[in-house]
CSV table of C-alpha atoms in Angstrom, one decimal:
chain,number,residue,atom,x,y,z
A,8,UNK,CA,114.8,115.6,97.1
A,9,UNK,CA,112.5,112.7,97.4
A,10,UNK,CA,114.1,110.2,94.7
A,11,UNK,CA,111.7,107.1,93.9
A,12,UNK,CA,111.3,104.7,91.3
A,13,UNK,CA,107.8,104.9,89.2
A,14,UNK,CA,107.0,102.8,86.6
A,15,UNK,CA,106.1,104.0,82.6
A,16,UNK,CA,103.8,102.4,80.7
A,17,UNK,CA,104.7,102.7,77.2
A,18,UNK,CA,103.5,100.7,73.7
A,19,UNK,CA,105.0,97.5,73.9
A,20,UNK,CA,108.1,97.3,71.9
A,21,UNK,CA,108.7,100.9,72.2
A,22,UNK,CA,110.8,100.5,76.0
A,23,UNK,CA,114.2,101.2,74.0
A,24,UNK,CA,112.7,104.2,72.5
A,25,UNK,CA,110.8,106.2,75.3
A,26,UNK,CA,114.2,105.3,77.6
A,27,UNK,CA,116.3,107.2,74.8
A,28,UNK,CA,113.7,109.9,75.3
A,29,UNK,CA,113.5,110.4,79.0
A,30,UNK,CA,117.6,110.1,78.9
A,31,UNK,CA,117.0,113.1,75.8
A,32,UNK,CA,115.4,115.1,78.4
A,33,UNK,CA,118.0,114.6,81.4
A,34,UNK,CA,120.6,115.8,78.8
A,35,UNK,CA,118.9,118.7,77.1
A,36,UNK,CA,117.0,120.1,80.6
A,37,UNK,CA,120.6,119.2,83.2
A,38,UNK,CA,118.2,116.8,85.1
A,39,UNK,CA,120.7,114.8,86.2
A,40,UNK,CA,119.9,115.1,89.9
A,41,UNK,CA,116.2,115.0,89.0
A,42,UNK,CA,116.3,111.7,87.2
A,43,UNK,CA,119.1,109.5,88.1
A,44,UNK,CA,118.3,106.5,86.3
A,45,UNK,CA,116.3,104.7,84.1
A,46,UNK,CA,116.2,101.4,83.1
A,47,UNK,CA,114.7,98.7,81.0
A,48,UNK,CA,115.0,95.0,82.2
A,49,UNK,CA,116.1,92.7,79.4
A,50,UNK,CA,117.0,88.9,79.4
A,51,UNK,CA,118.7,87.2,76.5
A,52,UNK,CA,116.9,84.5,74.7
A,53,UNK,CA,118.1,82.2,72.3
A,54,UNK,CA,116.4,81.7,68.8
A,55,UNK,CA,117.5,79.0,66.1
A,56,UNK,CA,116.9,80.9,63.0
A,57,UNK,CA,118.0,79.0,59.2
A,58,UNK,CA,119.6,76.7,61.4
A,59,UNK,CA,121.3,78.8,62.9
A,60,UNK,CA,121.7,79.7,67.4
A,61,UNK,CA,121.2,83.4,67.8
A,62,UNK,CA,121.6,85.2,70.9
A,63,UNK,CA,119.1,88.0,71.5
A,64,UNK,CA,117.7,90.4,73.7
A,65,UNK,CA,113.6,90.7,75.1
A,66,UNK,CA,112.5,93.0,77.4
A,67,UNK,CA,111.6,91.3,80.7
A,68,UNK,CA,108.4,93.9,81.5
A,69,UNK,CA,106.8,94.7,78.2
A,70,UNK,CA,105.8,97.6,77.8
A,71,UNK,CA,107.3,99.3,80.9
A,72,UNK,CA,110.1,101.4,81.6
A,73,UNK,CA,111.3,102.4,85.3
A,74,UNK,CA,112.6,105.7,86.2
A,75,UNK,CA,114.0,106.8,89.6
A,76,UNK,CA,113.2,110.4,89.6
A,77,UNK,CA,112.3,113.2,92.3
A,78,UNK,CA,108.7,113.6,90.3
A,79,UNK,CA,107.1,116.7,89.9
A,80,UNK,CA,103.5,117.5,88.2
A,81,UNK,CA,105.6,119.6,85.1
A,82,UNK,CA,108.0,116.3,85.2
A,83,UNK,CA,104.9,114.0,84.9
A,84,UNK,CA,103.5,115.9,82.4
A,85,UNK,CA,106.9,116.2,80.2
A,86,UNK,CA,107.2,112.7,80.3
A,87,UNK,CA,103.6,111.6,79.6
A,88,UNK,CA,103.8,113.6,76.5
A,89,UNK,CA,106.6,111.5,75.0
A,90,UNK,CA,105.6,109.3,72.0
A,91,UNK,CA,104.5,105.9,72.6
A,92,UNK,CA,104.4,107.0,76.3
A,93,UNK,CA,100.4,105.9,77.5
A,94,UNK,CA,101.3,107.6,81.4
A,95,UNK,CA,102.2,106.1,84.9
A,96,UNK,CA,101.6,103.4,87.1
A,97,UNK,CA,99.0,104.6,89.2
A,98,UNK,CA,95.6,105.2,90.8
A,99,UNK,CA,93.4,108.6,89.7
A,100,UNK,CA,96.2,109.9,87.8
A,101,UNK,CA,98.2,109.9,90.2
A,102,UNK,CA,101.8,108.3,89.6
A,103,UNK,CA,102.2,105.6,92.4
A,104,UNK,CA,106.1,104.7,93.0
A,105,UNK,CA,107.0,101.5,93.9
A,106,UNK,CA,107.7,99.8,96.9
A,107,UNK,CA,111.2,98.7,98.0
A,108,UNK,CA,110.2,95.0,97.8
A,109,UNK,CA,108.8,95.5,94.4
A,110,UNK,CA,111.9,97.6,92.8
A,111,UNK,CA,114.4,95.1,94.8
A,112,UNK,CA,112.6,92.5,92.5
A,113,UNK,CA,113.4,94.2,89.6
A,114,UNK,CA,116.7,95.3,90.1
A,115,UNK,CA,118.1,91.8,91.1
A,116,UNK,CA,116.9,90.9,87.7
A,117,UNK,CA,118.8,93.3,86.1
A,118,UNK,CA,122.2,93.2,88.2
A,119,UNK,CA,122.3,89.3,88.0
A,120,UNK,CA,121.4,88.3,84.5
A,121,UNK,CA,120.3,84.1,84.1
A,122,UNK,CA,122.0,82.3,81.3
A,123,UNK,CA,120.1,82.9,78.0
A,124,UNK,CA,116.9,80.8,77.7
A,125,UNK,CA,115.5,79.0,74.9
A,126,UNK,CA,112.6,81.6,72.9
A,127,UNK,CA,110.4,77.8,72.6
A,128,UNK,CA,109.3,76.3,75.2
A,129,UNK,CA,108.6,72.3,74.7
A,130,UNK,CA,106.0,70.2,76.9
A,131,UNK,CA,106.0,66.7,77.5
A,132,UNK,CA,104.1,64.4,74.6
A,133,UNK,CA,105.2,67.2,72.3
A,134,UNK,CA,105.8,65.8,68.9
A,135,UNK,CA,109.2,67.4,67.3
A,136,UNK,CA,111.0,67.2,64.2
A,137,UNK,CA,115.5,66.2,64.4
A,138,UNK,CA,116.4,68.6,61.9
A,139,UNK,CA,120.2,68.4,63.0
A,140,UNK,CA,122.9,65.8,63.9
A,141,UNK,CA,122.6,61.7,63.8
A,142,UNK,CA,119.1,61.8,64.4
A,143,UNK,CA,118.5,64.4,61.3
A,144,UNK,CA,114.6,63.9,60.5
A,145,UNK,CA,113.4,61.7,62.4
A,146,UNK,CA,110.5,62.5,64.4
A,147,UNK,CA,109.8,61.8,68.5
A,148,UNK,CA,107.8,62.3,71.6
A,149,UNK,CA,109.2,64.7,74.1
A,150,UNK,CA,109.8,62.8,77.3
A,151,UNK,CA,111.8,65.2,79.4
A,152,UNK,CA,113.0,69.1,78.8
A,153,UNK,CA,116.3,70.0,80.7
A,154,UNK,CA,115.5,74.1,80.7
A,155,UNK,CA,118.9,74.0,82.7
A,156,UNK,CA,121.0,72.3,80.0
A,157,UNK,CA,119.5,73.0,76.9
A,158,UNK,CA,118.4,69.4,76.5
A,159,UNK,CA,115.4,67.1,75.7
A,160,UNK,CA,115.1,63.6,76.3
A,161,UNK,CA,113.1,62.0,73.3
A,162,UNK,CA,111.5,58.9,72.2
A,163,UNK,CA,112.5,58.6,68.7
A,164,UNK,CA,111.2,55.6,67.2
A,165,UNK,CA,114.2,53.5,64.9
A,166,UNK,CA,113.5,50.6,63.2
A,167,UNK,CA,110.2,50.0,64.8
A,168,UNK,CA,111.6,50.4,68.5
A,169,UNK,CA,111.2,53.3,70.7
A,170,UNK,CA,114.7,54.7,71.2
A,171,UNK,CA,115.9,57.4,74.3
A,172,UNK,CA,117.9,59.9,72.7
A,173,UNK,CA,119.1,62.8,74.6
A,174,UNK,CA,119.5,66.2,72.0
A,175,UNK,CA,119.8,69.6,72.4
A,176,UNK,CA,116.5,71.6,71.7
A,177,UNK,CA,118.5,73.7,69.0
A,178,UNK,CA,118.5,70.6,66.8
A,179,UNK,CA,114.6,70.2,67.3
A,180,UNK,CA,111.6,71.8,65.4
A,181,UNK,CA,108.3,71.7,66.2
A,182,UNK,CA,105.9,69.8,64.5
A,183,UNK,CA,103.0,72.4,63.7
């Protein structure tokens, strides 16, 4: 058996699903040895939502699951007739697997997960909102963001005098 990963386009937001549907087919079929696994590369973000820090999970390839599979034309076919399933990577119809390099990429990503990240991304001269802590609303210019740490240097203006103030980003909004 020639076992090699191929990527599946699906409907974005619909990864979860159409992996729960290949892995319905493994069970009710005994592919087992056909498809051996299948994956969907997530990260965890970090939202601030009512105030309040919230861990969750976003797929790092929207709209794309990957499958390493001994693939045959009936296989293909099974599969490409899922729901919210819109076929393989490929050229002419033809599924395409990927290359070592390119599935070495994506499997790091998976095996050694980063720190969550922050779902907003802030950009120096960015106007934003204290809506937490000491600083509670008062307004400043983003000087510096620390992706690493969590933090932002700011230039908060207090009493007429432009203050540094070092904060975390989950006590910032932006200013729309």
């Amino acid at each position: 058996m020639a076992h090699r990963w191929y990527s599946i386009q699906t409907y974005a937001g619909s990864e979860r699903s159409v992996k729960a549907a290949i892995e319905n087919i493994i069970a009710e079929n005994n592919l087992q040895d056909v498809i051996t696994e299948v994956i969907v590369p997530t990260e965890d973000v970090i939202e601030v939502k009512n105030g309040k820090k919230k861990i969750t999970e976003r797929s790092l390839y929207s709209g794309y699951v990957f499958a390493n599979m001994d693939l045959s034309i009936e296989l293909q076919h099974r599969i490409q007739s899922l729901p919210r399933v819109a076929g393989f990577i490929g050229e002419s119809n033809k599924p395409t697997p990927l290359s070592d390099n390119d599935i070495a990429v994506i499997l790091d990503r998976v095996t050694n997960r980063s720190a969550p990240k922050p779902k907003v991304f802030f950009d120096n001269g960015e106007m934003v909102r204290i809506v937490d802590g000491p600083f509670a609303n008062f307004t400043g210019t983003v000087d510096e963001y620390d992706l690493e740490h969590g933090t932002l240097k700011l230039n908060v203006s207090i009493f007429g005098r432009s203050t540094p103030v070092d904060i975390s980003y989950t006590q910032v909004e932006k200013i729309i």
